[in-house]
Amino acid sequence: AGIDVAPFKAQNMSNNSGVTPDGLEMGRAQIVQAEAARVAPTADMNPVLLKPNTDTGAQVVLQGKVSSTESAKGYFRDTSKWAAAAFESLHRLMEKHELLVIEGAGSCAEMNLYERDFVNFRTAREAGASVILVADIDRGGVFAQVVGTLSVIPPEDRLLVKGVIINRFRGDIELFRDGVEMIEKMAGIPVLGVIPYFRGFTIDAEDAVPLSAKVDPAAGPASGKTGVAVIYFPHISNFTDLSPLEEDPGVDLHYLHYPRSLDGYHMLVLPGSKNVRGDLDWLRSMGWEEEIMKFRRRGGLIMGICGGFQMLGESIADPYGLEGEPGRSSALGLLPVATELEREKYLSNSVGCAVEGGARASGYEIHMGRTAVSGACTPFLHVTGRNGVGVEDTDGVVSVDERVIGTYFHGVFDEPGLRSMLLRRAGGGYASVAAATNRRSELDGKYDMLAEHFSRHLDLDKVFALAGQPVPEVKN
């Protein structure tokens, strides 16, 4: 629409994170939003990122850098520190851009946490923003969602709410016309649009494996496709690494939480983890180690990414207790490497190529582990650049028989040539037209599809008026 716009979310809880062009860490969701807004992502767009590493604790990334590890009780004891940093970032963005689209977090009406919640209405008040409630009708109870929220929040925040959007509607909209009128009458504010459920696009999910993925399916992979199994760790992180495989018509990708025979699969992926030793203990307690070793003996291709790479090695040491109790764990022993977690997190946008074959590689590195080679193997990638600076380095390792690969490159499947090389090595007769396309080059088209869908079903005149912007002629 010709407006200089940027996203903002004061606090995000997710183990899906990425690296900004200036080498800082932020949530993947705000990176996606920045891409859609056609602006470079900055840590100010997500100044507080919580990365859960236990059921009740998380690493706190503050304005792009690790600040501390907090329990839920400790974090909420005094949120003033986090709020101050978030509002500092908010004002920097407001000075740089004409308009911010601010996302809240969770429900804006969690009354037991209301006084400590700086992400929703406190951010709106700080920014002088109009608030739009978005209700997910697919979950049911849409009247209660809207009217209940407005009835429990304080009157001064109730006055900030200027409209409602009903999202993910299925069925005949004509049958819901009276529902729209009832919501407007009960809430006293306009419904700005009813957005039909839309399956015509895919973008990176925020913090949970997308519902379109196959988790613990009853049957194995489809014949005629390359079967890829991904172990679904309790603390899985950066599973967006697997999105290109999920979208590839030549691949049948399954997330597996419960152990099962891997017969019929051609590749096994151990993804990232925010609690590597804890997830390694879980893997063993569930019985996964035996199935992994069977898969290894029959020659399947095993790939570990970041935390998964560390698990494939001989040992993982956490002397400072960065992800749990201090200690050292024996790993799976499938690669001759040993890892030690260090206090300083390594962050980089990286480029390079495969040592074998030269296929281009690009991605980002986020890890606290330093991994040393202790035996016979070869490097996986030749690294030529980090954060825009030329380097001569290597990443990852490949076993002598080339059937086990470890890498720290998140996004390793994004580049079509490298993805094709790995899938062909896995077997299953991989061949896919999609492999000829760089996934990143497809993103603009997907964002445009979503924008066009919303534009058809939103009252854009009212939306732009609420944002204090002249109503443009929107072109998609």
CSV table of C-alpha atoms in Angstrom, one decimal:
chain,number,residue,atom,x,y,z
A,1,ALA,CA,0.0,0.0,0.0
A,2,GLY,CA,3.0,2.3,-0.2
A,3,ILE,CA,3.3,2.6,3.6
A,4,ASP,CA,6.6,2.1,5.4
A,5,VAL,CA,5.5,-0.6,7.9
A,6,ALA,CA,7.3,-2.8,10.4
A,7,PRO,CA,6.2,-5.6,12.8
A,8,PHE,CA,6.5,-5.5,16.6
A,9,LYS,CA,5.9,-8.1,19.3
A,10,ALA,CA,7.1,-7.1,22.8
A,11,GLN,CA,7.6,-10.6,24.0
A,12,ASN,CA,7.5,-13.9,22.1
A,13,MET,CA,7.7,-17.4,23.5
A,14,SER,CA,9.2,-19.8,20.9
A,15,ASN,CA,12.1,-22.1,20.2
A,16,ASN,CA,11.9,-21.1,16.6
A,17,SER,CA,14.4,-18.2,16.2
A,18,GLY,CA,16.6,-16.7,13.6
A,19,VAL,CA,19.5,-14.4,13.1
A,20,THR,CA,19.2,-10.7,12.0
A,21,PRO,CA,21.5,-9.2,9.4
A,22,ASP,CA,23.5,-7.6,12.2
A,23,GLY,CA,24.0,-11.0,14.0
A,24,LEU,CA,21.4,-10.8,16.7
A,25,GLU,CA,18.7,-13.4,17.7
A,26,MET,CA,14.9,-12.9,17.3
A,27,GLY,CA,11.8,-15.0,16.9
A,28,ARG,CA,11.1,-16.6,13.4
A,29,ALA,CA,7.6,-15.2,13.5
A,30,GLN,CA,8.8,-11.6,13.4
A,31,ILE,CA,11.4,-12.4,10.8
A,32,VAL,CA,8.5,-13.7,8.6
A,33,GLN,CA,6.5,-10.5,9.4
A,34,ALA,CA,9.5,-8.4,8.4
A,35,GLU,CA,9.9,-10.3,5.1
A,36,ALA,CA,6.2,-9.7,4.4
A,37,ALA,CA,6.7,-6.0,5.2
A,38,ARG,CA,9.8,-5.9,2.9
A,39,VAL,CA,12.0,-4.6,5.7
A,40,ALA,CA,15.2,-6.0,7.2
A,41,PRO,CA,14.5,-7.8,10.5
A,42,THR,CA,15.9,-6.3,13.6
A,43,ALA,CA,15.9,-7.5,17.2
A,44,ASP,CA,13.8,-4.4,18.2
A,45,MET,CA,10.9,-6.1,16.4
A,46,ASN,CA,11.0,-8.9,19.1
A,47,PRO,CA,12.9,-7.4,22.0
A,48,VAL,CA,12.0,-10.1,24.5
A,49,LEU,CA,12.3,-13.7,23.3
A,50,LEU,CA,11.6,-16.6,25.7
A,51,LYS,CA,13.0,-20.0,24.6
A,52,PRO,CA,11.6,-22.7,26.8
A,53,ASN,CA,14.2,-25.3,27.9
A,54,THR,CA,12.0,-27.0,30.6
A,55,ASP,CA,8.3,-27.1,31.3
A,56,THR,CA,8.6,-24.2,33.7
A,57,GLY,CA,11.8,-22.4,32.6
A,58,ALA,CA,13.2,-20.5,29.6
A,59,GLN,CA,16.2,-18.7,28.3
A,60,VAL,CA,15.6,-15.0,28.0
A,61,VAL,CA,17.0,-13.3,24.9
A,62,LEU,CA,16.8,-9.5,25.4
A,63,GLN,CA,17.2,-7.3,22.4
A,64,GLY,CA,18.9,-10.0,20.5
A,65,LYS,CA,21.3,-11.3,23.2
A,66,VAL,CA,21.0,-13.9,25.9
A,67,SER,CA,20.2,-12.2,29.2
A,68,SER,CA,19.5,-15.0,31.7
A,69,THR,CA,17.6,-18.3,32.3
A,70,GLU,CA,14.5,-17.8,34.3
A,71,SER,CA,11.8,-19.9,35.9
A,72,ALA,CA,8.2,-18.8,35.1
A,73,LYS,CA,7.8,-17.6,38.7
A,74,GLY,CA,11.1,-15.7,38.5
A,75,TYR,CA,10.3,-14.1,35.2
A,76,PHE,CA,6.9,-12.8,36.3
A,77,ARG,CA,8.0,-11.7,39.7
A,78,ASP,CA,9.1,-8.4,38.3
A,79,THR,CA,8.5,-7.7,34.6
A,80,SER,CA,9.6,-4.0,34.7
A,81,LYS,CA,13.1,-4.9,33.4
A,82,TRP,CA,11.7,-6.7,30.4
A,83,ALA,CA,9.0,-4.0,29.8
A,84,ALA,CA,11.6,-1.2,29.8
A,85,ALA,CA,13.7,-2.9,27.1
A,86,ALA,CA,10.6,-3.7,25.1
A,87,PHE,CA,9.4,-0.1,25.1
A,88,GLU,CA,12.8,1.2,24.3
A,89,SER,CA,12.7,-1.0,21.2
A,90,LEU,CA,9.2,0.1,20.4
A,91,HIS,CA,10.1,3.8,20.4
A,92,ARG,CA,13.1,3.2,18.2
A,93,LEU,CA,10.9,1.5,15.6
A,94,MET,CA,8.3,4.2,15.9
A,95,GLU,CA,10.9,6.7,15.0
A,96,LYS,CA,12.1,4.7,12.0
A,97,HIS,CA,8.8,3.7,10.4
A,98,GLU,CA,5.5,5.3,9.4
A,99,LEU,CA,3.4,2.5,10.9
A,100,LEU,CA,3.8,-0.5,13.2
A,101,VAL,CA,1.6,-3.6,13.3
A,102,ILE,CA,1.8,-4.8,16.8
A,103,GLU,CA,1.0,-8.3,17.8
A,104,GLY,CA,0.0,-9.3,21.3
A,105,ALA,CA,0.8,-12.5,23.0
A,106,GLY,CA,-1.6,-15.2,24.2
A,107,SER,CA,-4.9,-13.9,25.4
A,108,CYS,CA,-5.1,-10.2,26.2
A,109,ALA,CA,-7.5,-11.0,29.1
A,110,GLU,CA,-5.4,-13.3,31.3
A,111,MET,CA,-6.6,-11.4,34.4
A,112,ASN,CA,-4.4,-13.2,36.9
A,113,LEU,CA,-1.3,-11.9,35.0
A,114,TYR,CA,-2.8,-8.6,33.9
A,115,GLU,CA,-0.8,-6.3,36.1
A,116,ARG,CA,2.4,-8.0,35.0
A,117,ASP,CA,1.5,-8.3,31.3
A,118,PHE,CA,3.4,-5.6,29.2
A,119,VAL,CA,2.8,-7.3,25.8
A,120,ASN,CA,-0.8,-6.5,25.1
A,121,PHE,CA,-2.6,-3.4,26.4
A,122,ARG,CA,0.4,-1.8,28.1
A,123,THR,CA,2.2,-1.9,24.7
A,124,ALA,CA,-0.9,-0.5,23.0
A,125,ARG,CA,-1.1,2.4,25.5
A,126,GLU,CA,2.6,3.0,25.2
A,127,ALA,CA,2.3,3.2,21.4
A,128,GLY,CA,-1.0,5.1,21.4
A,129,ALA,CA,-2.4,2.3,19.2
A,130,SER,CA,-5.9,1.3,18.2
A,131,VAL,CA,-6.6,-2.3,19.1
A,132,ILE,CA,-8.3,-4.9,16.9
A,133,LEU,CA,-9.4,-8.1,18.5
A,134,VAL,CA,-8.9,-11.2,16.3
A,135,ALA,CA,-11.1,-14.1,17.1
A,136,ASP,CA,-10.4,-17.6,15.8
A,137,ILE,CA,-13.9,-19.0,15.0
A,138,ASP,CA,-12.4,-22.4,14.0
A,139,ARG,CA,-11.8,-23.1,17.7
A,140,GLY,CA,-15.5,-22.4,18.5
A,141,GLY,CA,-17.0,-20.0,21.0
A,142,VAL,CA,-16.4,-16.9,19.0
A,143,PHE,CA,-19.2,-14.9,20.8
A,144,ALA,CA,-17.7,-15.8,24.1
A,145,GLN,CA,-14.2,-14.9,22.9
A,146,VAL,CA,-15.1,-11.4,21.9
A,147,VAL,CA,-17.8,-10.5,24.4
A,148,GLY,CA,-16.0,-12.2,27.3
A,149,THR,CA,-12.7,-10.5,26.6
A,150,LEU,CA,-14.4,-7.1,26.5
A,151,SER,CA,-16.3,-7.7,29.6
A,152,VAL,CA,-13.3,-8.6,31.9
A,153,ILE,CA,-10.7,-6.1,30.8
A,154,PRO,CA,-10.5,-2.7,32.6
A,155,PRO,CA,-12.8,0.0,31.1
A,156,GLU,CA,-9.8,2.2,30.0
A,157,ASP,CA,-8.5,-0.7,27.9
A,158,ARG,CA,-11.9,-1.6,26.6
A,159,LEU,CA,-12.0,1.9,25.1
A,160,LEU,CA,-8.9,1.2,23.0
A,161,VAL,CA,-10.6,-1.7,21.2
A,162,LYS,CA,-11.9,-0.3,17.9
A,163,GLY,CA,-12.9,-3.4,16.0
A,164,VAL,CA,-13.0,-7.2,15.6
A,165,ILE,CA,-11.8,-9.5,12.9
A,166,ILE,CA,-13.3,-13.0,12.7
A,167,ASN,CA,-10.6,-15.3,11.4
A,168,ARG,CA,-10.6,-18.9,9.9
A,169,PHE,CA,-14.3,-19.0,9.0
A,170,ARG,CA,-15.6,-22.2,7.3
A,171,GLY,CA,-18.9,-22.5,5.5
A,172,ASP,CA,-21.4,-20.2,3.9
A,173,ILE,CA,-20.8,-16.6,5.1
A,174,GLU,CA,-24.5,-15.8,4.4
A,175,LEU,CA,-25.4,-18.0,7.3
A,176,PHE,CA,-23.2,-15.9,9.6
A,177,ARG,CA,-24.5,-12.4,8.7
A,178,ASP,CA,-26.8,-12.4,11.7
A,179,GLY,CA,-23.9,-13.5,13.8
A,180,VAL,CA,-21.9,-10.5,12.7
A,181,GLU,CA,-24.8,-8.2,13.6
A,182,MET,CA,-25.1,-9.9,17.0
A,183,ILE,CA,-21.4,-9.5,17.8
A,184,GLU,CA,-21.5,-5.8,16.8
A,185,LYS,CA,-24.6,-5.2,19.0
A,186,MET,CA,-23.2,-7.1,22.0
A,187,ALA,CA,-19.7,-5.7,21.7
A,188,GLY,CA,-20.6,-2.2,20.6
A,189,ILE,CA,-17.8,-2.1,18.0
A,190,PRO,CA,-17.7,-3.0,14.3
A,191,VAL,CA,-16.7,-6.4,12.8
A,192,LEU,CA,-14.0,-5.3,10.3
A,193,GLY,CA,-14.1,-8.6,8.3
A,194,VAL,CA,-14.8,-12.3,8.3
A,195,ILE,CA,-11.8,-14.1,6.9
A,196,PRO,CA,-12.6,-17.5,5.2
A,197,TYR,CA,-10.3,-20.4,6.1
A,198,PHE,CA,-7.5,-20.3,3.4
A,199,ARG,CA,-5.4,-23.3,2.4
A,200,GLY,CA,-3.7,-21.7,-0.6
A,201,PHE,CA,-0.5,-20.7,1.1
A,202,THR,CA,2.2,-21.9,3.5
A,203,ILE,CA,4.5,-19.7,5.7
A,204,ASP,CA,6.7,-20.7,8.6
A,205,ALA,CA,4.9,-21.6,11.8
A,206,GLU,CA,5.6,-19.7,15.0
A,207,ASP,CA,6.1,-22.1,17.8
A,208,ALA,CA,4.5,-25.5,17.2
A,209,VAL,CA,4.7,-28.1,14.4
A,210,PRO,CA,2.1,-27.0,11.9
A,211,LEU,CA,-1.2,-28.9,11.9
A,212,SER,CA,-0.6,-29.8,8.2
A,213,ALA,CA,2.4,-31.9,9.3
A,214,LYS,CA,2.0,-35.7,9.8
A,215,VAL,CA,2.8,-36.5,13.5
A,216,ASP,CA,2.9,-40.2,14.4
A,217,PRO,CA,0.8,-41.4,11.4
A,218,ALA,CA,-0.5,-44.9,11.4
A,219,ALA,CA,1.1,-45.8,8.1
A,220,GLY,CA,4.7,-45.5,6.9
A,221,PRO,CA,5.8,-43.2,4.0
A,222,ALA,CA,4.0,-43.4,0.7
A,223,SER,CA,5.5,-45.6,-2.0
A,224,GLY,CA,7.2,-43.7,-4.8
A,225,LYS,CA,8.4,-40.9,-2.4
A,226,THR,CA,11.5,-40.4,-0.3
A,227,GLY,CA,10.4,-41.1,3.2
A,228,VAL,CA,11.8,-38.7,5.8
A,229,ALA,CA,11.3,-39.3,9.6
A,230,VAL,CA,12.0,-36.5,12.0
A,231,ILE,CA,12.2,-37.3,15.8
A,232,TYR,CA,9.8,-34.9,17.6
A,233,PHE,CA,11.7,-34.0,20.7
A,234,PRO,CA,9.9,-32.5,23.7
A,235,HIS,CA,12.0,-29.4,23.3
A,236,ILE,CA,12.3,-29.4,19.5
A,237,SER,CA,13.5,-26.1,18.1
A,238,ASN,CA,13.8,-24.5,14.7
A,239,PHE,CA,11.6,-27.2,13.1
A,240,THR,CA,11.1,-24.7,10.2
A,241,ASP,CA,14.3,-26.3,8.9
A,242,LEU,CA,12.1,-29.1,7.7
A,243,SER,CA,9.5,-26.9,5.9
A,244,PRO,CA,11.0,-27.3,2.5
A,245,LEU,CA,10.8,-31.1,2.8
A,246,GLU,CA,7.2,-30.9,4.0
A,247,GLU,CA,6.3,-28.8,0.9
A,248,ASP,CA,8.3,-31.0,-1.5
A,249,PRO,CA,5.9,-33.3,-3.5
A,250,GLY,CA,8.7,-35.9,-3.8
A,251,VAL,CA,9.0,-36.3,-0.1
A,252,ASP,CA,6.7,-37.8,2.5
A,253,LEU,CA,7.8,-36.2,5.8
A,254,HIS,CA,6.6,-37.6,9.2
A,255,TYR,CA,7.3,-36.3,12.7
A,256,LEU,CA,7.6,-39.2,15.1
A,257,HIS,CA,7.3,-38.8,18.8
A,258,TYR,CA,6.8,-42.4,19.8
A,259,PRO,CA,9.4,-45.0,18.7
A,260,ARG,CA,8.5,-47.2,15.8
A,261,SER,CA,10.3,-49.2,13.1
A,262,LEU,CA,12.0,-47.0,10.6
A,263,ASP,CA,11.6,-49.6,7.8
A,264,GLY,CA,10.4,-47.8,4.7
A,265,TYR,CA,12.0,-44.5,5.6
A,266,HIS,CA,15.1,-43.3,3.7
A,267,MET,CA,16.3,-40.5,5.9
A,268,LEU,CA,16.1,-39.8,9.6
A,269,VAL,CA,16.6,-36.3,10.9
A,270,LEU,CA,17.4,-35.3,14.5
A,271,PRO,CA,16.4,-31.7,14.6
A,272,GLY,CA,17.4,-28.8,16.9
A,273,SER,CA,16.7,-29.0,20.6
A,274,LYS,CA,16.6,-26.3,23.4
A,275,ASN,CA,17.6,-28.9,26.0
A,276,VAL,CA,19.9,-31.3,24.2
A,277,ARG,CA,20.9,-33.5,27.1
A,278,GLY,CA,17.4,-33.6,28.4
A,279,ASP,CA,16.0,-34.6,25.0
A,280,LEU,CA,18.8,-37.2,24.7
A,281,ASP,CA,17.7,-38.7,28.0
A,282,TRP,CA,14.1,-38.7,26.7
A,283,LEU,CA,15.2,-40.4,23.4
A,284,ARG,CA,16.8,-43.2,25.3
A,285,SER,CA,14.0,-43.6,27.9
A,286,MET,CA,11.5,-43.9,25.1
A,287,GLY,CA,13.5,-46.6,23.3
A,288,TRP,CA,14.5,-44.5,20.2
A,289,GLU,CA,18.2,-45.4,20.4
A,290,GLU,CA,17.6,-49.0,19.4
A,291,GLU,CA,15.5,-48.0,16.4
A,292,ILE,CA,18.2,-45.4,15.4
A,293,MET,CA,20.9,-48.0,15.5
A,294,LYS,CA,18.8,-50.5,13.4
A,295,PHE,CA,18.3,-47.7,10.9
A,296,ARG,CA,22.1,-47.0,10.9
A,297,ARG,CA,22.9,-50.7,10.4
A,298,ARG,CA,20.7,-51.0,7.4
A,299,GLY,CA,22.4,-48.0,5.7
A,300,GLY,CA,19.7,-45.3,6.1
A,301,LEU,CA,20.9,-41.7,5.9
A,302,ILE,CA,20.9,-40.0,9.3
A,303,MET,CA,21.2,-36.2,9.6
A,304,GLY,CA,21.5,-34.1,12.7
A,305,ILE,CA,21.0,-30.4,12.8
A,306,CYS,CA,22.4,-28.3,15.6
A,307,GLY,CA,21.3,-30.1,18.8
A,308,GLY,CA,20.6,-33.2,16.7
A,309,PHE,CA,24.2,-32.9,15.4
A,310,GLN,CA,25.5,-32.8,19.0
A,311,MET,CA,23.4,-35.9,19.9
A,312,LEU,CA,25.0,-37.9,17.1
A,313,GLY,CA,28.5,-37.3,18.6
A,314,GLU,CA,30.3,-39.1,21.4
A,315,SER,CA,29.6,-36.8,24.3
A,316,ILE,CA,27.8,-33.5,25.3
A,317,ALA,CA,29.1,-31.6,28.3
A,318,ASP,CA,27.2,-28.7,30.0
A,319,PRO,CA,29.7,-27.6,32.7
A,320,TYR,CA,27.7,-24.4,33.5
A,321,GLY,CA,24.2,-25.8,33.7
A,322,LEU,CA,23.1,-23.7,30.7
A,323,GLU,CA,20.3,-26.1,29.8
A,324,GLY,CA,19.7,-28.0,33.0
A,325,GLU,CA,21.8,-29.6,35.7
A,326,PRO,CA,25.6,-29.3,35.0
A,327,GLY,CA,27.1,-32.5,33.8
A,328,ARG,CA,28.3,-34.6,30.9
A,329,SER,CA,26.3,-37.2,28.8
A,330,SER,CA,27.4,-39.9,26.5
A,331,ALA,CA,25.8,-39.3,23.1
A,332,LEU,CA,24.9,-41.8,20.4
A,333,GLY,CA,28.4,-42.3,19.1
A,334,LEU,CA,27.6,-42.1,15.4
A,335,LEU,CA,30.0,-39.3,14.6
A,336,PRO,CA,33.5,-38.8,16.0
A,337,VAL,CA,32.9,-35.4,17.7
A,338,ALA,CA,32.5,-34.1,21.2
A,339,THR,CA,30.5,-31.0,22.3
A,340,GLU,CA,30.8,-28.6,25.2
A,341,LEU,CA,28.3,-25.9,25.9
A,342,GLU,CA,29.7,-22.5,26.5
A,343,ARG,CA,28.2,-19.3,28.0
A,344,GLU,CA,28.5,-17.3,24.8
A,345,LYS,CA,25.9,-18.0,22.1
A,346,TYR,CA,27.2,-18.2,18.5
A,347,LEU,CA,25.0,-16.3,16.1
A,348,SER,CA,25.6,-16.0,12.4
A,349,ASN,CA,24.0,-15.8,9.0
A,350,SER,CA,26.2,-18.1,7.0
A,351,VAL,CA,26.9,-19.1,3.4
A,352,GLY,CA,29.1,-21.7,1.8
A,353,CYS,CA,28.9,-24.9,-0.3
A,354,ALA,CA,29.0,-28.6,0.1
A,355,VAL,CA,32.5,-30.0,0.3
A,356,GLU,CA,31.3,-32.8,-1.9
A,357,GLY,CA,29.8,-31.6,-5.2
A,358,GLY,CA,29.9,-27.9,-4.4
A,359,ALA,CA,26.1,-27.3,-4.0
A,360,ARG,CA,25.4,-23.9,-2.5
A,361,ALA,CA,24.5,-23.7,1.2
A,362,SER,CA,23.0,-20.8,3.1
A,363,GLY,CA,21.5,-20.7,6.6
A,364,TYR,CA,21.9,-19.4,10.1
A,365,GLU,CA,23.8,-20.7,13.1
A,366,ILE,CA,22.4,-20.4,16.7
A,367,HIS,CA,24.2,-22.6,19.2
A,368,MET,CA,26.0,-22.5,22.5
A,369,GLY,CA,27.9,-25.7,21.8
A,370,ARG,CA,31.5,-25.9,20.5
A,371,THR,CA,32.0,-29.2,18.7
A,372,ALA,CA,35.5,-30.7,18.3
A,373,VAL,CA,36.4,-33.6,15.9
A,374,SER,CA,38.0,-36.5,17.6
A,375,GLY,CA,38.3,-39.1,14.8
A,376,ALA,CA,38.1,-39.9,11.1
A,377,CYS,CA,35.5,-38.0,9.1
A,378,THR,CA,35.2,-35.2,6.5
A,379,PRO,CA,33.7,-31.7,6.7
A,380,PHE,CA,30.1,-31.3,5.5
A,381,LEU,CA,30.3,-27.7,4.3
A,382,HIS,CA,32.9,-25.2,3.2
A,383,VAL,CA,31.9,-21.9,4.8
A,384,THR,CA,32.8,-18.8,2.8
A,385,GLY,CA,30.9,-16.1,4.7
A,386,ARG,CA,29.5,-15.2,8.1
A,387,ASN,CA,27.4,-12.1,8.8
A,388,GLY,CA,28.5,-10.6,5.5
A,389,VAL,CA,32.2,-11.1,6.1
A,390,GLY,CA,34.3,-13.5,4.0
A,391,VAL,CA,35.8,-16.5,5.9
A,392,GLU,CA,37.5,-19.7,5.2
A,393,ASP,CA,36.1,-22.3,7.5
A,394,THR,CA,34.1,-25.6,7.6
A,395,ASP,CA,30.9,-26.7,9.2
A,396,GLY,CA,29.7,-30.1,10.3
A,397,VAL,CA,31.0,-33.5,9.6
A,398,VAL,CA,30.3,-36.6,7.4
A,399,SER,CA,31.0,-40.1,8.5
A,400,VAL,CA,33.5,-42.2,6.5
A,401,ASP,CA,30.7,-44.1,4.8
A,402,GLU,CA,28.8,-40.9,4.1
A,403,ARG,CA,25.6,-42.2,5.8
A,404,VAL,CA,25.7,-39.9,8.9
A,405,ILE,CA,25.9,-36.1,8.6
A,406,GLY,CA,25.9,-33.4,11.2
A,407,THR,CA,25.6,-29.6,10.7
A,408,TYR,CA,25.0,-26.4,12.6
A,409,PHE,CA,23.4,-24.8,9.5
A,410,HIS,CA,19.7,-24.1,10.2
A,411,GLY,CA,17.9,-23.8,6.8
A,412,VAL,CA,20.1,-26.4,5.3
A,413,PHE,CA,17.3,-27.7,3.0
A,414,ASP,CA,16.3,-24.3,1.7
A,415,GLU,CA,18.8,-24.3,-1.2
A,416,PRO,CA,17.5,-26.6,-4.0
A,417,GLY,CA,20.8,-28.0,-5.1
A,418,LEU,CA,21.9,-29.1,-1.6
A,419,ARG,CA,18.4,-30.4,-0.8
A,420,SER,CA,18.4,-32.5,-3.9
A,421,MET,CA,21.9,-33.9,-3.2
A,422,LEU,CA,20.9,-35.0,0.3
A,423,LEU,CA,17.6,-36.5,-0.8
A,424,ARG,CA,19.2,-38.4,-3.7
A,425,ARG,CA,21.8,-39.7,-1.3
A,426,ALA,CA,19.0,-40.9,1.0
A,427,GLY,CA,17.5,-43.0,-1.8
A,428,GLY,CA,13.9,-43.7,-2.6
A,429,GLY,CA,14.4,-42.5,-6.2
A,430,TYR,CA,14.0,-38.9,-5.2
A,431,ALA,CA,13.0,-36.6,-8.1
A,432,SER,CA,11.0,-33.4,-7.7
A,433,VAL,CA,10.2,-30.4,-9.8
A,434,ALA,CA,10.1,-28.3,-6.6
A,435,ALA,CA,13.8,-29.0,-6.1
A,436,ALA,CA,14.6,-26.6,-8.9
A,437,THR,CA,13.2,-23.6,-7.0
A,438,ASN,CA,14.9,-21.8,-4.1
A,439,ARG,CA,12.4,-21.7,-1.3
A,440,ARG,CA,13.2,-18.1,-0.4
A,441,SER,CA,12.3,-17.0,-3.9
A,442,GLU,CA,8.8,-18.3,-3.4
A,443,LEU,CA,8.1,-16.4,-0.2
A,444,ASP,CA,7.0,-13.1,-1.8
A,445,GLY,CA,4.4,-14.9,-3.8
A,446,LYS,CA,3.0,-16.6,-0.7
A,447,TYR,CA,2.8,-13.4,1.2
A,448,ASP,CA,1.1,-11.8,-1.7
A,449,MET,CA,-1.5,-14.6,-1.8
A,450,LEU,CA,-2.3,-14.0,1.9
A,451,ALA,CA,-2.4,-10.2,1.4
A,452,GLU,CA,-4.8,-10.6,-1.5
A,453,HIS,CA,-7.0,-13.0,0.5
A,454,PHE,CA,-7.3,-10.6,3.4
A,455,SER,CA,-7.8,-7.6,1.2
A,456,ARG,CA,-10.9,-9.2,-0.3
A,457,HIS,CA,-12.5,-9.8,3.0
A,458,LEU,CA,-11.5,-6.9,5.2
A,459,ASP,CA,-13.0,-3.4,5.3
A,460,LEU,CA,-9.8,-1.8,4.4
A,461,ASP,CA,-11.2,1.7,4.6
A,462,LYS,CA,-11.9,1.2,8.3
A,463,VAL,CA,-8.6,-0.5,8.9
A,464,PHE,CA,-6.6,2.3,7.4
A,465,ALA,CA,-8.6,4.9,9.2
A,466,LEU,CA,-8.0,3.2,12.6
A,467,ALA,CA,-4.3,3.2,11.7
A,468,GLY,CA,-4.4,6.9,11.1
A,469,GLN,CA,-3.4,6.4,7.5
A,470,PRO,CA,-4.9,7.7,4.2
A,471,VAL,CA,-6.8,5.0,2.4
A,472,PRO,CA,-4.6,3.9,-0.5
A,473,GLU,CA,-5.5,1.9,-3.6
A,474,VAL,CA,-4.1,-1.4,-2.5
A,475,LYS,CA,-2.3,-3.3,-5.2
A,476,ASN,CA,-1.3,-6.9,-4.9
